[in-house]
XYZ file of C-alpha atoms in Angstrom:
670
model
C 72.172 54.467 144.572
C 72.711 52.800 147.737
C 69.202 51.171 147.857
C 70.104 47.555 148.437
C 68.140 46.172 151.456
C 70.472 44.902 154.293
C 69.305 41.862 156.299
C 71.605 42.217 159.275
C 71.400 39.821 162.382
C 71.818 41.628 165.770
C 75.138 40.050 166.688
C 76.588 41.396 163.344
C 74.890 44.776 163.897
C 76.474 45.151 167.267
C 79.663 44.306 166.360
C 79.869 46.568 163.249
C 78.890 49.569 165.355
C 80.836 48.892 168.468
C 82.458 52.404 167.785
C 79.222 54.221 166.523
C 77.982 56.878 168.618
C 81.098 56.940 170.943
C 81.079 58.811 174.248
C 83.180 62.024 174.310
C 86.064 63.020 176.615
C 86.317 66.477 178.228
C 89.866 67.658 179.039
C 89.499 70.948 180.398
C 87.704 70.722 183.912
C 87.441 74.320 184.524
C 84.869 74.531 181.718
C 83.067 71.429 183.192
C 83.344 72.502 187.064
C 84.441 69.065 188.246
C 85.705 65.760 186.862
C 82.325 64.609 185.486
C 83.471 65.262 181.968
C 86.382 63.053 182.305
C 83.861 59.976 182.404
C 82.911 59.880 178.806
C 86.096 58.071 177.580
C 89.697 58.442 176.918
C 90.446 59.246 173.241
C 89.499 62.673 171.626
C 88.370 62.206 168.216
C 86.111 65.152 167.061
C 86.959 65.046 163.357
C 87.602 68.457 161.481
C 88.877 66.892 158.426
C 87.492 67.299 154.966
C 86.399 63.726 154.247
C 83.501 61.371 154.799
C 82.503 60.820 158.487
C 83.080 57.350 159.772
C 80.747 55.720 162.246
C 82.520 57.131 165.280
C 82.739 60.740 163.757
C 78.970 60.838 162.579
C 77.945 59.236 166.088
C 79.789 61.917 167.939
C 78.302 64.756 165.964
C 74.934 63.367 166.324
C 75.282 63.328 170.253
C 76.732 66.760 170.069
C 73.621 67.923 168.279
C 70.979 66.200 170.483
C 72.814 66.996 173.752
C 73.583 70.597 172.959
C 69.975 71.322 171.560
C 68.681 69.832 174.883
C 70.813 71.759 177.332
C 69.975 75.065 175.754
C 66.217 74.498 175.416
C 64.180 77.011 177.459
C 63.287 76.035 180.945
C 59.633 76.185 179.901
C 58.810 75.139 176.374
C 55.665 76.001 174.217
C 54.038 73.234 172.295
C 55.944 74.175 169.062
C 59.319 74.070 170.643
C 58.495 70.527 172.280
C 57.331 69.149 169.011
C 60.610 70.467 167.214
C 62.769 68.617 169.878
C 60.779 65.422 169.637
C 61.207 65.402 165.849
C 64.993 65.929 166.253
C 65.219 63.096 168.612
C 63.025 60.862 166.531
C 64.909 61.731 163.219
C 67.637 59.436 164.144
C 65.414 56.469 163.807
C 64.470 57.447 160.271
C 67.675 58.936 159.053
C 70.769 57.634 160.736
C 72.680 55.297 158.318
C 73.585 51.666 158.570
C 73.188 49.239 161.357
C 73.517 52.146 163.871
C 70.184 53.536 162.567
C 68.501 50.108 162.976
C 69.630 50.138 166.767
C 68.425 53.489 167.245
C 65.240 53.002 165.611
C 64.382 49.910 167.653
C 65.216 51.784 170.902
C 63.120 54.728 169.811
C 60.159 52.268 169.114
C 60.207 50.916 172.684
C 56.839 51.457 174.083
C 57.872 53.010 177.405
C 60.583 55.303 175.702
C 57.982 56.441 173.231
C 55.741 57.634 175.987
C 58.589 59.453 177.713
C 59.456 61.187 174.504
C 55.800 62.130 174.029
C 55.778 63.391 177.554
C 58.376 66.103 177.180
C 57.376 69.381 178.600
C 60.522 71.333 179.623
C 64.332 71.580 179.430
C 65.005 68.762 181.809
C 62.708 66.473 180.190
C 64.549 66.914 177.030
C 67.948 66.581 178.606
C 66.646 63.326 180.229
C 65.443 61.819 177.050
C 68.591 62.497 175.268
C 70.552 61.149 178.258
C 68.636 57.944 178.179
C 68.736 57.436 174.513
C 72.512 57.929 174.673
C 72.902 55.318 177.424
C 70.582 52.932 175.734
C 72.689 53.006 172.519
C 75.844 52.614 174.581
C 74.303 49.531 176.372
C 73.454 48.092 172.997
C 76.923 48.395 171.252
C 79.083 48.506 174.468
C 77.362 46.171 177.020
C 80.155 46.637 179.518
C 80.336 50.299 179.490
C 79.482 52.154 182.675
C 76.427 54.511 182.115
C 76.851 58.221 182.228
C 77.348 59.661 184.964
C 79.457 57.032 186.383
C 78.922 58.252 190.007
C 75.314 56.980 189.736
C 76.262 53.474 189.666
C 73.548 52.388 187.372
C 74.053 49.040 185.624
C 74.292 48.785 182.025
C 71.634 46.350 181.749
C 69.128 48.825 183.093
C 69.492 50.766 179.735
C 69.404 47.510 177.587
C 66.048 48.379 175.856
C 66.858 45.848 173.170
C 67.175 42.712 175.241
C 65.830 43.298 178.802
C 62.097 43.552 179.778
C 60.743 47.045 180.447
C 60.460 46.337 184.164
C 64.171 46.213 184.522
C 64.860 49.561 182.621
C 65.462 52.950 183.969
C 62.157 54.837 183.625
C 62.424 58.656 183.743
C 59.249 59.140 185.865
C 60.689 56.863 188.607
C 63.923 58.958 189.148
C 63.777 60.553 192.548
C 64.754 64.308 192.821
C 68.254 63.761 194.004
C 69.103 61.464 191.251
C 67.493 63.601 188.601
C 69.527 66.684 189.801
C 72.666 64.675 189.781
C 72.050 63.834 186.001
C 70.932 67.199 184.954
C 73.937 68.820 186.738
C 76.364 66.264 184.893
C 74.804 66.923 181.616
C 74.947 70.541 181.993
C 78.589 70.448 182.861
C 79.562 68.151 179.965
C 77.407 70.029 177.305
C 76.966 73.603 178.325
C 79.948 76.027 178.568
C 79.832 78.428 181.481
C 79.428 81.518 179.122
C 77.257 79.901 176.406
C 77.630 79.393 172.693
C 80.370 81.800 171.672
C 83.452 81.048 169.682
C 86.124 80.075 172.286
C 89.167 80.037 169.684
C 90.641 77.237 171.667
C 93.866 76.068 169.987
C 92.681 72.436 169.774
C 89.003 73.294 169.994
C 88.021 70.595 167.357
C 90.153 67.735 168.944
C 89.233 68.287 172.536
C 85.776 67.242 173.629
C 84.975 70.428 175.430
C 81.280 71.640 175.867
C 80.713 72.753 172.267
C 81.160 76.385 171.204
C 79.446 77.870 168.146
C 81.721 76.459 165.565
C 81.920 72.871 167.092
C 78.158 72.898 167.192
C 77.833 74.180 163.609
C 80.144 71.546 162.249
C 78.390 68.826 164.055
C 75.005 69.893 162.749
C 76.285 69.997 159.103
C 77.792 66.726 159.569
C 74.541 65.312 160.795
C 72.442 66.878 158.080
C 74.654 66.341 155.023
C 75.558 62.772 156.039
C 71.875 61.794 156.607
C 70.771 63.337 153.330
C 73.556 61.287 151.147
C 72.765 57.958 152.793
C 68.887 58.191 152.067
C 67.478 55.881 149.697
C 66.896 57.186 146.214
C 63.172 56.818 146.927
C 62.840 57.794 150.735
C 59.770 56.810 152.544
C 57.338 59.624 153.601
C 58.535 59.132 157.075
C 61.994 59.675 155.963
C 61.046 62.826 154.070
C 59.291 64.200 156.868
C 61.887 63.463 159.353
C 64.707 65.211 157.105
C 62.498 68.351 156.560
C 61.757 68.515 160.158
C 65.588 69.394 160.832
C 65.243 72.703 159.257
C 62.126 73.615 161.334
C 64.009 72.649 164.439
C 66.907 74.982 163.445
C 64.329 77.842 163.030
C 62.730 77.302 166.410
C 65.301 75.847 168.900
C 68.736 75.986 167.484
C 70.937 76.549 170.479
C 73.007 79.503 168.970
C 71.006 82.650 169.079
C 73.218 84.340 166.473
C 72.770 81.473 164.056
C 69.060 80.982 164.826
C 68.651 84.744 164.111
C 70.202 84.700 160.804
C 68.379 81.439 159.940
C 65.102 83.147 160.813
C 65.969 85.991 158.453
C 66.239 83.946 155.316
C 64.308 80.646 155.925
C 60.830 82.276 155.368
C 61.950 83.185 151.871
C 59.039 82.171 149.535
C 61.260 80.287 147.092
C 63.021 78.339 149.861
C 59.786 77.369 151.392
C 58.486 76.181 148.133
C 61.732 74.117 147.735
C 61.516 72.894 151.361
C 57.794 71.653 150.628
C 58.967 70.069 147.363
C 61.493 67.730 148.868
C 60.479 64.231 147.825
C 63.869 62.352 146.992
C 67.380 61.798 148.194
C 68.646 64.251 145.404
C 66.146 66.924 146.532
C 67.299 66.417 150.085
C 71.099 66.664 149.023
C 70.329 69.819 146.797
C 68.322 71.649 149.603
C 71.037 71.132 152.304
C 73.662 72.208 149.780
C 71.586 75.541 149.259
C 71.177 76.071 152.740
C 74.672 75.691 153.592
C 75.846 77.920 150.814
C 73.348 80.680 152.033
C 75.078 80.589 155.493
C 78.559 80.673 153.905
C 77.428 83.592 151.712
C 76.232 85.558 154.625
C 79.573 85.058 156.320
C 81.571 86.095 153.428
C 79.316 89.163 152.782
C 79.928 90.221 156.542
C 83.621 89.699 155.937
C 83.561 87.086 158.805
C 85.044 84.348 156.270
C 86.812 86.267 153.575
C 88.702 83.205 152.448
C 85.755 80.866 151.785
C 83.837 80.398 148.530
C 80.680 78.771 147.518
C 80.668 75.067 147.239
C 81.791 73.521 145.088
C 84.713 75.718 144.641
C 85.596 74.567 141.183
C 82.040 75.378 139.852
C 82.532 79.167 140.646
C 79.182 80.028 141.952
C 78.671 83.585 143.147
C 78.014 84.875 146.567
C 75.107 86.927 145.028
C 73.399 83.681 143.959
C 72.975 82.709 147.721
C 72.384 86.084 149.359
C 69.158 85.771 151.107
C 67.609 88.027 152.330
C 68.349 90.744 149.711
C 66.244 93.276 147.824
C 66.125 90.983 144.628
C 66.497 87.642 146.289
C 63.415 86.202 144.626
C 64.981 86.796 141.250
C 68.712 86.658 141.768
C 68.997 83.502 143.987
C 69.973 80.007 142.758
C 66.837 77.911 142.268
C 66.629 74.237 142.770
C 64.363 73.482 139.926
C 66.035 71.844 136.789
C 66.167 73.865 133.683
C 66.960 72.782 130.043
C 70.021 74.841 130.088
C 72.262 76.151 132.837
C 71.689 80.031 133.910
C 72.865 82.202 136.715
C 69.914 81.184 138.695
C 69.219 77.696 137.493
C 70.999 74.384 137.076
C 70.646 71.921 134.056
C 70.357 68.284 134.812
C 74.108 67.551 134.065
C 75.321 70.437 136.452
C 72.892 69.416 139.175
C 74.353 65.843 139.034
C 77.827 67.239 139.225
C 76.742 69.178 142.364
C 75.298 66.100 144.003
C 78.333 64.129 143.043
C 80.571 66.539 144.954
C 78.212 66.596 148.011
C 78.309 62.807 148.093
C 82.069 62.597 147.526
C 82.334 64.904 150.556
C 80.079 63.138 152.917
C 79.624 59.673 151.915
C 81.781 56.631 152.016
C 81.633 54.453 148.964
C 79.744 51.261 150.057
C 78.299 52.652 153.271
C 79.192 53.517 156.700
C 79.393 50.040 158.082
C 82.591 48.786 156.834
C 86.146 48.135 158.452
C 87.775 51.326 156.912
C 91.005 49.430 156.616
C 92.654 48.124 153.406
C 95.855 46.328 154.809
C 97.846 43.878 152.785
C 99.654 40.909 154.370
C 103.282 41.708 156.001
C 105.580 42.353 153.124
C 108.842 42.849 155.246
C 110.190 41.855 158.566
C 109.443 44.390 161.333
C 111.985 47.305 161.421
C 114.997 46.957 163.617
C 114.970 49.007 166.970
C 115.527 52.492 166.252
C 115.027 52.178 162.492
C 112.719 54.825 160.882
C 109.609 53.707 158.942
C 108.461 55.392 155.696
C 104.831 54.907 155.034
C 103.732 55.281 151.473
C 100.129 54.671 150.200
C 99.480 54.826 146.422
C 95.847 55.347 145.133
C 95.200 54.170 141.587
C 92.515 52.995 139.163
C 93.132 49.601 137.347
C 93.081 51.137 133.716
C 94.490 54.605 134.642
C 97.367 55.427 132.108
C 98.774 58.018 134.352
C 98.884 55.543 137.408
C 100.636 53.174 135.135
C 103.380 55.700 134.376
C 103.656 56.474 138.095
C 103.957 52.689 138.713
C 106.802 52.386 136.202
C 108.796 55.159 137.756
C 108.622 53.858 141.282
C 108.326 50.045 141.049
C 112.141 49.286 141.174
C 112.306 51.557 144.528
C 109.563 49.614 146.257
C 111.864 47.451 148.577
C 111.783 46.750 152.367
C 114.756 48.920 152.770
C 114.184 52.271 151.209
C 117.153 54.572 150.510
C 117.516 58.005 149.355
C 119.764 61.145 149.699
C 118.560 64.326 151.571
C 120.832 67.420 151.661
C 123.948 65.285 151.120
C 122.952 62.672 153.704
C 122.261 59.155 152.769
C 119.080 57.998 154.524
C 117.393 54.624 154.897
C 114.151 53.431 156.419
C 111.941 50.354 156.624
C 109.302 50.796 153.807
C 105.522 50.436 154.611
C 103.985 50.620 151.189
C 100.492 49.766 149.859
C 98.275 50.243 146.855
C 94.562 51.089 147.056
C 91.924 51.193 144.386
C 89.530 54.127 143.707
C 86.005 53.481 142.490
C 82.392 53.388 142.965
C 80.290 51.077 145.288
C 76.524 51.437 144.678
C 75.646 48.845 147.015
C 77.046 48.129 150.487
C 80.339 46.719 151.733
C 78.617 43.286 152.536
C 76.612 43.269 149.347
C 78.813 45.255 146.829
C 77.645 46.838 143.534
C 80.871 47.901 142.104
C 81.557 50.261 139.330
C 85.030 50.752 138.140
C 85.230 54.435 137.059
C 88.072 55.109 134.772
C 87.006 55.976 131.252
C 88.374 54.851 127.874
C 92.069 55.015 127.450
C 92.965 58.794 126.753
C 89.974 60.208 128.380
C 91.402 63.052 130.532
C 88.155 63.498 132.554
C 86.818 60.041 133.361
C 83.136 60.094 134.359
C 80.318 57.790 135.199
C 77.189 58.595 133.329
C 74.218 58.975 135.630
C 71.992 56.807 133.530
C 74.567 53.939 132.802
C 72.710 50.816 131.767
C 72.839 47.499 133.569
C 75.937 45.714 132.434
C 76.742 42.047 132.541
C 79.457 40.165 130.570
C 78.819 36.770 129.425
C 81.970 36.790 127.328
C 84.120 34.394 129.282
C 83.253 30.646 129.118
C 82.726 28.940 132.275
C 86.186 27.525 132.621
C 88.645 28.391 135.104
C 90.956 30.326 132.994
C 88.088 32.311 131.427
C 88.944 34.434 128.333
C 92.065 36.506 128.452
C 92.203 36.819 124.772
C 91.741 39.602 122.536
C 88.978 38.092 120.658
C 86.841 38.366 123.610
C 86.080 42.021 124.330
C 84.673 43.503 127.684
C 83.150 46.987 128.280
C 86.212 49.102 129.507
C 84.719 49.652 132.994
C 84.225 45.837 133.520
C 87.655 45.081 132.228
C 89.102 47.476 134.695
C 87.175 45.764 137.389
C 88.414 42.289 136.517
C 91.884 43.826 136.575
C 91.556 45.286 139.836
C 90.430 42.056 141.316
C 93.393 40.277 139.883
C 95.816 42.841 140.981
C 94.431 43.062 144.592
C 94.693 39.192 144.634
C 98.248 39.493 143.718
C 98.681 41.954 146.588
C 96.986 39.475 149.031
C 98.919 36.400 148.056
C 102.225 37.856 146.855
C 102.924 40.492 149.427
C 106.290 39.222 150.619
C 109.011 41.684 149.539
C 106.400 43.596 147.596
C 106.365 40.883 144.862
C 102.832 41.955 143.881
C 104.429 45.530 142.680
C 106.007 43.505 139.754
C 102.666 42.220 138.686
C 100.998 45.661 138.741
C 103.899 47.033 136.813
C 103.471 44.225 134.138
C 99.803 44.641 133.773
C 100.308 48.385 133.505
C 102.807 48.093 130.499
C 99.597 48.231 128.306
C 96.468 49.438 130.203
C 94.324 49.220 127.206
C 94.223 45.406 127.308
C 93.832 44.949 130.873
C 93.056 41.971 132.117
C 94.602 40.193 129.140
C 98.095 40.302 130.145
C 97.392 38.502 133.427
C 98.529 35.021 132.313
C 101.656 36.491 130.829
C 102.464 38.479 133.880
C 101.802 35.763 136.263
C 104.243 33.579 134.400
C 106.861 36.111 134.131
C 106.843 36.539 137.870
C 106.410 32.970 138.864
C 102.775 33.522 140.223
C 100.233 30.882 140.238
C 97.536 32.281 137.897
C 94.978 29.476 139.130
C 95.331 30.990 142.630
C 94.882 34.625 141.213
C 91.871 33.627 139.368
C 90.352 31.713 142.196
C 91.059 34.577 144.531
C 89.294 36.855 142.113
C 86.340 34.748 141.975
C 86.062 34.121 145.467
C 87.452 37.179 147.316
C 87.942 39.689 144.682
C 84.770 41.454 145.132
C 85.348 41.985 148.819
C 88.838 43.072 148.296
C 87.794 45.744 145.786
C 84.793 46.887 147.818
C 87.180 47.050 150.911
C 89.777 49.138 148.952
C 87.112 51.494 147.418
C 85.689 52.173 150.855
C 88.938 53.026 152.232
C 89.958 55.415 149.453
C 86.806 57.107 149.714
C 86.881 57.489 153.462
C 90.498 59.018 152.895
C 88.979 61.639 150.588
C 90.892 60.426 147.532
C 89.124 61.155 144.257
C 91.961 61.606 141.762
C 94.604 59.283 140.510
C 97.358 58.594 141.100
C 97.605 60.098 144.604
C 100.489 59.300 147.023
C 100.197 59.889 150.792
C 103.345 59.907 152.562
C 103.712 59.101 156.402
C 99.592 59.961 156.615
C 100.454 63.598 156.167
C 101.866 64.727 152.676
C 99.519 64.291 149.713
C 101.235 64.212 146.364
C 98.920 64.453 143.217
C 100.290 62.580 140.250
C 104.068 61.930 139.966
C 105.941 65.090 139.809
C 109.519 65.192 138.507
C 110.701 65.845 141.988
C 108.881 62.875 143.573
C 111.992 61.083 144.967
C 113.074 64.455 146.588
C 109.633 65.057 148.241
C 109.685 61.377 149.474
C 113.156 61.821 150.945
C 112.271 65.136 152.693
C 109.327 63.283 154.402
C 111.686 60.443 155.477
C 114.077 63.016 156.952
C 111.269 65.216 158.483
C 108.219 63.264 159.338
C 109.255 59.519 159.646
C 109.518 58.048 163.027
C 110.420 54.645 164.551
C 107.793 52.038 165.175
C 107.948 52.647 168.898
C 107.376 56.443 168.540
C 104.033 56.171 166.587
C 100.899 54.362 166.216
C 100.562 55.144 162.630
C 101.399 51.830 161.296
C 98.395 49.598 162.157
C 98.755 47.186 159.100
C 100.217 46.686 155.756
C 103.683 45.528 155.609
C 104.695 46.457 159.102
C 102.282 44.478 161.393
C 104.252 43.102 164.267
C 103.706 39.494 162.864
C 105.967 36.987 161.200
C 106.430 37.465 157.478
C 104.502 34.229 156.573
C 101.336 35.349 158.537
C 98.533 36.339 156.298
C 95.678 38.404 157.239
C 92.488 36.963 155.679
C 89.927 39.345 154.567
C 86.180 38.576 155.443
C 84.530 37.128 152.469
C 80.774 37.539 152.460
C 78.918 34.770 150.975
C 80.228 31.922 148.884
C 81.818 32.315 145.495
C 80.413 35.176 143.632
C 80.508 33.402 140.302
C 83.038 33.605 137.377
C 85.152 36.930 137.280
C 83.384 37.977 134.095
C 79.860 37.506 135.429
C 79.982 40.774 137.218
C 76.770 42.976 137.158
C 77.011 46.608 137.645
C 74.664 49.156 139.073
C 72.323 51.412 137.051
C 71.169 53.975 139.837
C 71.499 57.505 139.393
C 74.915 57.928 140.874
C 77.606 60.278 139.562
C 81.150 60.568 140.465
C 83.225 63.264 139.011
C 87.004 63.051 139.200
C 87.911 66.654 140.046
C 91.307 68.240 139.075
C 91.353 70.302 142.171
C 92.970 69.599 145.370
C 91.230 67.919 148.502
C 91.728 70.978 150.344
C 89.422 72.946 148.246
C 86.490 71.013 149.583
C 86.642 72.679 152.813
C 84.120 75.599 151.586
C 81.229 73.026 153.054
C 82.606 73.218 156.597
C 81.116 75.798 158.794
């Protein structure tokens, strides 16, 4: 699990979340009434992909939920509605993951702001509380950003609840009538469409930062709900559990979409559901309850023929719509229940199947190593920048260190990995500057800063590698405390630890021998017999004129961070089967089909562009820098010890490498 405590200094916290909870941009002024919407920024980035949300994506989803709930509150609110909205706002302090959550929690615990939240009585009060919270977070992570709405001319420091005395803050009770009206009008224009929460069918609805329609709000809420569930500690505090449970009550009472709220009110009172809601005690309980609720909503849409192409999630587990149809005449008997049964039945999951569902949900919504990480896995420059007008072919390869299929793929492509890539397409000879990179796929049960890594490829020949949910704590004391450790057959390592050692060495080769993709030769050599990785490292280093001492030193000093960075990036990109190739950031190729060269060449011909035409190439071999320049990765802490003294995690974490394509995971989208 991801239960390691993080001791973060404020400066690091602010730096790591500089993009978190980013402000939105509205691009269609006719829906806003004026240019107010345009003051929220310049880069539209609402994410409708099927991969775990980044800081920015989760932040934007959170603000969409908070502001949209606020602007659709009734003008006069009863005690229950007030309580539900207060709980929604306060939930971020208990549930929001990472350092962003630490910042929000500190803001919410400001004495003056706490009283303002407690004083909410009507819709305008709720809107102003969400407005102040948003500007306060912005002041914390972007001290120079102009508070919204810009026309007010309020200084950012007046929202700095973390560093400035309360006497200098904006206090809601001191806003004059004209200023309050200007704020309310601006918020209404930004977050409330003129004709309410109906589906607009805008061609770029999920990319433009318009006032949300029903689908945009739904996606934002599911993002907030699922993501907060998967980042809970395995044994949450009572406050975290109550905050999470309150989200469902908020949907019942104040969800802005009347159609959605009406359906929720039909099934939520179900006696079985209410008992399961009451019984949420752990992270896995929270994940499973959210999963069931989402499938109930999807089942209703399928049953009404609104979403005929969707399925229950996960698709490859083949759940039936009837298992999630609530209300129905026999719902109490027929519905899928969350209790664990000795064996799997139509209405109950056994322990292993439950873990499979949890693994799928975590894979969909959680980044390995947490949300506070760079999400970049660039190698140093391998080639000179492309010539003017020369096309660029970007090829990313995702592997595991001891994966035999990855080794076969590397064998096939190794000779073609050169700075100038050539191929033939429809009788025409094509050439491009190759931007190639290799990324590792694996588990990080800790954080990016404090990794707890688990290489996940099973024993050689295992076609469905899995990580057991009750894996024991592993530590290897096999290698002697000498620099060259023990690369000898007489010294045996558990398979997963051997894989992790190999991945450290290979990524160090990528780091120090990037020029002209020399490191690919080292990968290829190591892969000639994956069953004995990392024993071949001395032989492979000598064969390709690489300094083994340098590789070993790097593996000891930087290897953990290199692997954690690669695992996090691969997870964020939604890769969970290896080998996978991604061409020009668009085309996914699973395995290495016989026509792989043709596929690559087709992408070169149809989707490659010049460096001047795209911002796709942010790192790897084509950074606009001299070939000798090295990009140093941040190394947390001093030496992590000898390569072999790697200690692996034993938390209840499961990762199942599915054989279905990534696109099939979209069943969890609204």
